[in-house]
Amino acid sequence: AAGAVSASLLSSRGACSWLTAGLRLPEPPVARLRIPRIARRCSAEVETLTDAEAYLLSWGLSEEQLTKVKARYGERSFNPTVEDQVKPRLNWLTKLGLTHLQIQKAVVAYPRLFRHNLENSMKPLVQWLLDIGMEKSHITKALSTFPQLFSYSIEANLKPKMRFLGEQGFTKAQILSMLTTSPALLGLSLKRWTRRASVLEAKGLLTETRFGSAMPMTDAKFTARFE
């Protein structure tokens, strides 16, 4: 009878709670043979959170959102230091004016922002956006919808794109309107911009609206529409 009870316990998920609580199950011969297999299963079920994961959960992320963060972080484990990497960036984004929900959205979309240098990369980007004339409210919206902006070099990537738009005849107001409406345009390559702008210009279609809508199109859709 004791063996039957033990087998029943070991075959249920309740055995995991016994093992993780450090309690001892009865040990008839059959049970002793099966405990290692149950223990291995339990160790797979009970996941230990890193400090960063636990902090983000306490900060309001759901388990589903945390799963996406871990998958997109780009390393084997999501383990930035809470005090040196996570908190300073969340606090800075809050002071910048992003709402709690906007920050959550940015973190889930681009958790690698915790790996960018706050003083040498993130803050200079915001200052550059202010310098070109973007309003602070538009910056916070852009960073929440396209936080990948933090990954682009100002000198090697963003400034050349701004020069290109100016060379196409767009005014500063038109450029800011495009970037405010669709900040993800900056994530597309300058090579793509150049080729497609050339096609649009040849057809007399190089306008602010057309440029903004044509750049994100797939190659097949752009070709079918304009070439």
Short mmCIF file of C-alpha atoms in Angstrom, two decimals:
data_model
loop_
_atom_site.label_atom_id
_atom_site.label_comp_id
_atom_site.label_asym_id
_atom_site.label_seq_id
_atom_site.Cartn_x
_atom_site.Cartn_y
_atom_site.Cartn_z
CA ALA A 1 0.00 0.00 0.00
CA ALA A 2 2.80 2.37 0.89
CA GLY A 3 4.43 1.64 -2.46
CA ALA A 4 1.18 2.40 -4.29
CA VAL A 5 0.81 5.74 -2.53
CA SER A 6 4.40 6.66 -3.31
CA ALA A 7 4.00 5.75 -6.97
CA SER A 8 0.87 7.88 -7.15
CA LEU A 9 2.67 10.84 -5.63
CA LEU A 10 5.61 10.50 -7.95
CA SER A 11 3.43 10.28 -11.04
CA SER A 12 1.72 13.59 -10.23
CA ARG A 13 2.98 17.15 -10.66
CA GLY A 14 2.62 17.45 -6.91
CA ALA A 15 5.89 15.60 -6.57
CA CYS A 16 7.69 18.70 -7.79
CA SER A 17 6.41 20.78 -4.92
CA TRP A 18 7.61 18.10 -2.48
CA LEU A 19 11.07 18.10 -4.01
CA THR A 20 11.42 21.87 -4.31
CA ALA A 21 10.25 22.28 -0.73
CA GLY A 22 13.02 19.97 0.43
CA LEU A 23 10.61 17.34 1.81
CA ARG A 24 11.30 13.63 1.67
CA LEU A 25 9.04 11.21 -0.11
CA PRO A 26 8.66 7.61 1.11
CA GLU A 27 11.45 5.49 -0.34
CA PRO A 28 10.36 2.00 -1.31
CA PRO A 29 12.60 0.45 -3.98
CA VAL A 30 10.45 1.52 -6.95
CA ALA A 31 10.19 5.09 -5.69
CA ARG A 32 13.96 5.36 -5.23
CA LEU A 33 14.46 4.36 -8.83
CA ARG A 34 11.99 6.97 -10.09
CA ILE A 35 12.98 9.96 -7.98
CA PRO A 36 15.98 10.99 -10.14
CA ARG A 37 13.76 11.12 -13.23
CA ILE A 38 11.13 13.17 -11.39
CA ALA A 39 13.84 15.50 -10.02
CA ARG A 40 15.19 16.11 -13.50
CA ARG A 41 11.71 16.96 -14.72
CA CYS A 42 11.17 19.29 -11.78
CA SER A 43 14.43 21.13 -12.33
CA ALA A 44 13.31 21.88 -15.88
CA GLU A 45 9.93 23.15 -14.66
CA VAL A 46 11.26 25.42 -11.93
CA GLU A 47 13.03 28.31 -13.71
CA THR A 48 15.30 30.61 -11.77
CA LEU A 49 14.87 34.26 -12.72
CA THR A 50 17.85 36.55 -13.12
CA ASP A 51 17.82 39.73 -11.06
CA ALA A 52 17.01 41.74 -14.19
CA GLU A 53 14.08 39.50 -15.09
CA ALA A 54 12.68 39.67 -11.57
CA TYR A 55 13.05 43.46 -11.56
CA LEU A 56 11.20 43.89 -14.86
CA LEU A 57 8.37 41.69 -13.61
CA SER A 58 8.14 43.79 -10.46
CA TRP A 59 8.25 46.88 -12.67
CA GLY A 60 5.11 45.77 -14.48
CA LEU A 61 6.08 43.56 -17.41
CA SER A 62 3.93 40.49 -17.91
CA GLU A 63 5.43 37.02 -18.20
CA GLU A 64 4.57 37.05 -21.91
CA GLN A 65 6.40 40.35 -22.38
CA LEU A 66 9.39 39.05 -20.44
CA THR A 67 9.57 36.02 -22.71
CA LYS A 68 9.85 38.37 -25.71
CA VAL A 69 12.51 40.45 -23.95
CA LYS A 70 14.64 37.37 -23.29
CA ALA A 71 14.27 36.15 -26.89
CA ARG A 72 15.23 39.54 -28.37
CA TYR A 73 18.09 40.45 -26.06
CA GLY A 74 20.63 38.66 -28.22
CA GLU A 75 22.54 36.72 -25.56
CA ARG A 76 22.09 33.32 -23.96
CA SER A 77 20.56 34.89 -20.87
CA PHE A 78 18.95 38.21 -20.08
CA ASN A 79 21.18 39.36 -17.28
CA PRO A 80 22.10 43.07 -17.43
CA THR A 81 22.94 44.43 -14.00
CA VAL A 82 19.94 46.01 -12.33
CA GLU A 83 21.77 48.85 -10.60
CA ASP A 84 24.16 49.78 -13.42
CA GLN A 85 22.15 49.03 -16.55
CA VAL A 86 18.44 48.51 -15.97
CA LYS A 87 17.46 51.11 -13.39
CA PRO A 88 19.48 54.04 -14.83
CA ARG A 89 17.95 53.59 -18.28
CA LEU A 90 14.39 53.16 -17.04
CA ASN A 91 14.77 56.21 -14.79
CA TRP A 92 16.24 58.29 -17.60
CA LEU A 93 13.46 57.35 -20.02
CA THR A 94 10.94 58.30 -17.35
CA LYS A 95 12.58 61.68 -16.79
CA LEU A 96 12.70 62.18 -20.54
CA GLY A 97 8.92 62.06 -20.56
CA LEU A 98 8.02 58.55 -21.69
CA THR A 99 5.02 57.08 -19.90
CA HIS A 100 5.26 53.75 -18.09
CA LEU A 101 3.44 52.03 -20.95
CA GLN A 102 5.69 53.65 -23.56
CA ILE A 103 8.79 52.44 -21.73
CA GLN A 104 7.37 48.93 -21.46
CA LYS A 105 6.67 48.97 -25.19
CA ALA A 106 10.22 50.14 -25.94
CA VAL A 107 11.83 47.54 -23.67
CA VAL A 108 9.84 44.69 -25.19
CA ALA A 109 10.53 45.84 -28.75
CA TYR A 110 14.22 46.50 -28.19
CA PRO A 111 15.63 45.11 -24.92
CA ARG A 112 19.16 45.68 -26.23
CA LEU A 113 18.72 49.29 -25.18
CA PHE A 114 20.03 48.11 -21.81
CA ARG A 115 23.36 47.42 -23.53
CA HIS A 116 23.78 50.89 -25.02
CA ASN A 117 25.92 53.41 -23.21
CA LEU A 118 23.64 55.94 -21.57
CA GLU A 119 26.06 58.88 -21.57
CA ASN A 120 27.86 58.28 -24.86
CA SER A 121 25.06 56.91 -27.02
CA MET A 122 21.52 57.32 -25.72
CA LYS A 123 21.64 60.87 -24.40
CA PRO A 124 23.55 62.21 -27.45
CA LEU A 125 20.87 60.73 -29.74
CA VAL A 126 18.12 62.61 -27.94
CA GLN A 127 20.17 65.81 -28.01
CA TRP A 128 20.75 65.40 -31.76
CA LEU A 129 17.01 64.97 -32.36
CA LEU A 130 16.39 68.15 -30.38
CA ASP A 131 19.12 69.94 -32.34
CA ILE A 132 17.53 69.15 -35.70
CA GLY A 133 14.27 70.61 -34.45
CA MET A 134 12.20 67.66 -33.29
CA GLU A 135 9.87 68.47 -30.42
CA LYS A 136 10.38 66.58 -27.19
CA SER A 137 6.90 65.04 -27.32
CA HIS A 138 7.67 63.72 -30.79
CA ILE A 139 10.98 62.31 -29.59
CA THR A 140 9.36 60.36 -26.77
CA LYS A 141 6.80 58.96 -29.19
CA ALA A 142 9.53 58.03 -31.69
CA LEU A 143 11.59 56.23 -29.05
CA SER A 144 8.58 54.29 -27.80
CA THR A 145 7.53 53.16 -31.28
CA PHE A 146 11.02 52.69 -32.74
CA PRO A 147 13.56 52.30 -29.90
CA GLN A 148 15.98 50.73 -32.39
CA LEU A 149 16.98 54.35 -33.03
CA PHE A 150 19.39 53.90 -30.13
CA SER A 151 21.41 51.49 -32.25
CA TYR A 152 22.24 53.95 -35.04
CA SER A 153 25.37 56.05 -35.22
CA ILE A 154 24.68 59.76 -35.52
CA GLU A 155 27.75 60.47 -37.65
CA ALA A 156 27.80 57.35 -39.81
CA ASN A 157 24.08 56.76 -40.25
CA LEU A 158 21.68 59.50 -39.24
CA LYS A 159 23.48 62.64 -40.45
CA PRO A 160 24.08 61.26 -43.97
CA LYS A 161 20.37 60.45 -44.24
CA MET A 162 19.42 63.97 -43.18
CA ARG A 163 21.79 65.41 -45.79
CA PHE A 164 20.28 63.14 -48.43
CA LEU A 165 16.76 64.32 -47.69
CA GLY A 166 17.91 67.93 -47.94
CA GLU A 167 19.57 67.20 -51.27
CA GLN A 168 16.28 65.83 -52.59
CA GLY A 169 14.71 69.22 -51.99
CA PHE A 170 12.77 68.45 -48.85
CA THR A 171 12.45 71.36 -46.43
CA LYS A 172 13.33 71.04 -42.74
CA ALA A 173 9.63 71.06 -41.88
CA GLN A 174 8.94 68.25 -44.36
CA ILE A 175 11.84 66.17 -43.04
CA LEU A 176 10.70 66.55 -39.45
CA SER A 177 7.16 65.68 -40.47
CA MET A 178 8.34 62.46 -42.12
CA LEU A 179 10.49 61.44 -39.15
CA THR A 180 7.74 62.27 -36.68
CA THR A 181 5.13 60.33 -38.62
CA SER A 182 7.38 57.35 -39.32
CA PRO A 183 10.63 57.24 -37.30
CA ALA A 184 11.21 53.70 -38.58
CA LEU A 185 12.21 55.29 -41.90
CA LEU A 186 15.60 55.92 -40.29
CA GLY A 187 15.98 52.17 -39.91
CA LEU A 188 16.03 51.68 -43.67
CA SER A 189 19.33 51.81 -45.51
CA LEU A 190 20.54 54.89 -47.37
CA LYS A 191 21.11 52.65 -50.39
CA ARG A 192 17.41 51.79 -50.38
CA TRP A 193 16.49 55.46 -50.00
CA THR A 194 18.75 56.47 -52.90
CA ARG A 195 17.51 53.87 -55.37
CA ARG A 196 13.84 54.38 -54.66
CA ALA A 197 14.06 58.18 -54.56
CA SER A 198 15.68 58.03 -58.02
CA VAL A 199 12.76 55.99 -59.35
CA LEU A 200 10.19 58.32 -57.79
CA GLU A 201 11.95 61.43 -59.07
CA ALA A 202 12.09 60.07 -62.61
CA LYS A 203 8.33 59.67 -62.51
CA GLY A 204 7.72 63.05 -60.91
CA LEU A 205 6.48 61.44 -57.72
CA LEU A 206 9.15 62.43 -55.22
CA THR A 207 6.95 64.10 -52.63
CA GLU A 208 7.00 63.97 -48.84
CA THR A 209 3.96 61.72 -48.70
CA ARG A 210 5.11 59.41 -51.47
CA PHE A 211 8.62 59.08 -50.07
CA GLY A 212 7.30 58.15 -46.64
CA SER A 213 4.91 55.53 -47.98
CA ALA A 214 7.19 54.04 -50.65
CA MET A 215 10.30 53.40 -48.57
CA PRO A 216 8.86 50.67 -46.30
CA MET A 217 7.30 48.74 -49.23
CA THR A 218 8.66 45.34 -50.11
CA ASP A 219 10.81 45.24 -53.24
CA ALA A 220 8.10 43.34 -55.08
CA LYS A 221 5.39 45.84 -54.16
CA PHE A 222 7.58 48.85 -54.98
CA THR A 223 8.53 47.39 -58.37
CA ALA A 224 4.92 46.57 -59.25
CA ARG A 225 3.77 50.04 -58.21
CA PHE A 226 6.46 52.30 -59.62
CA GLU A 227 8.75 50.45 -62.01
#
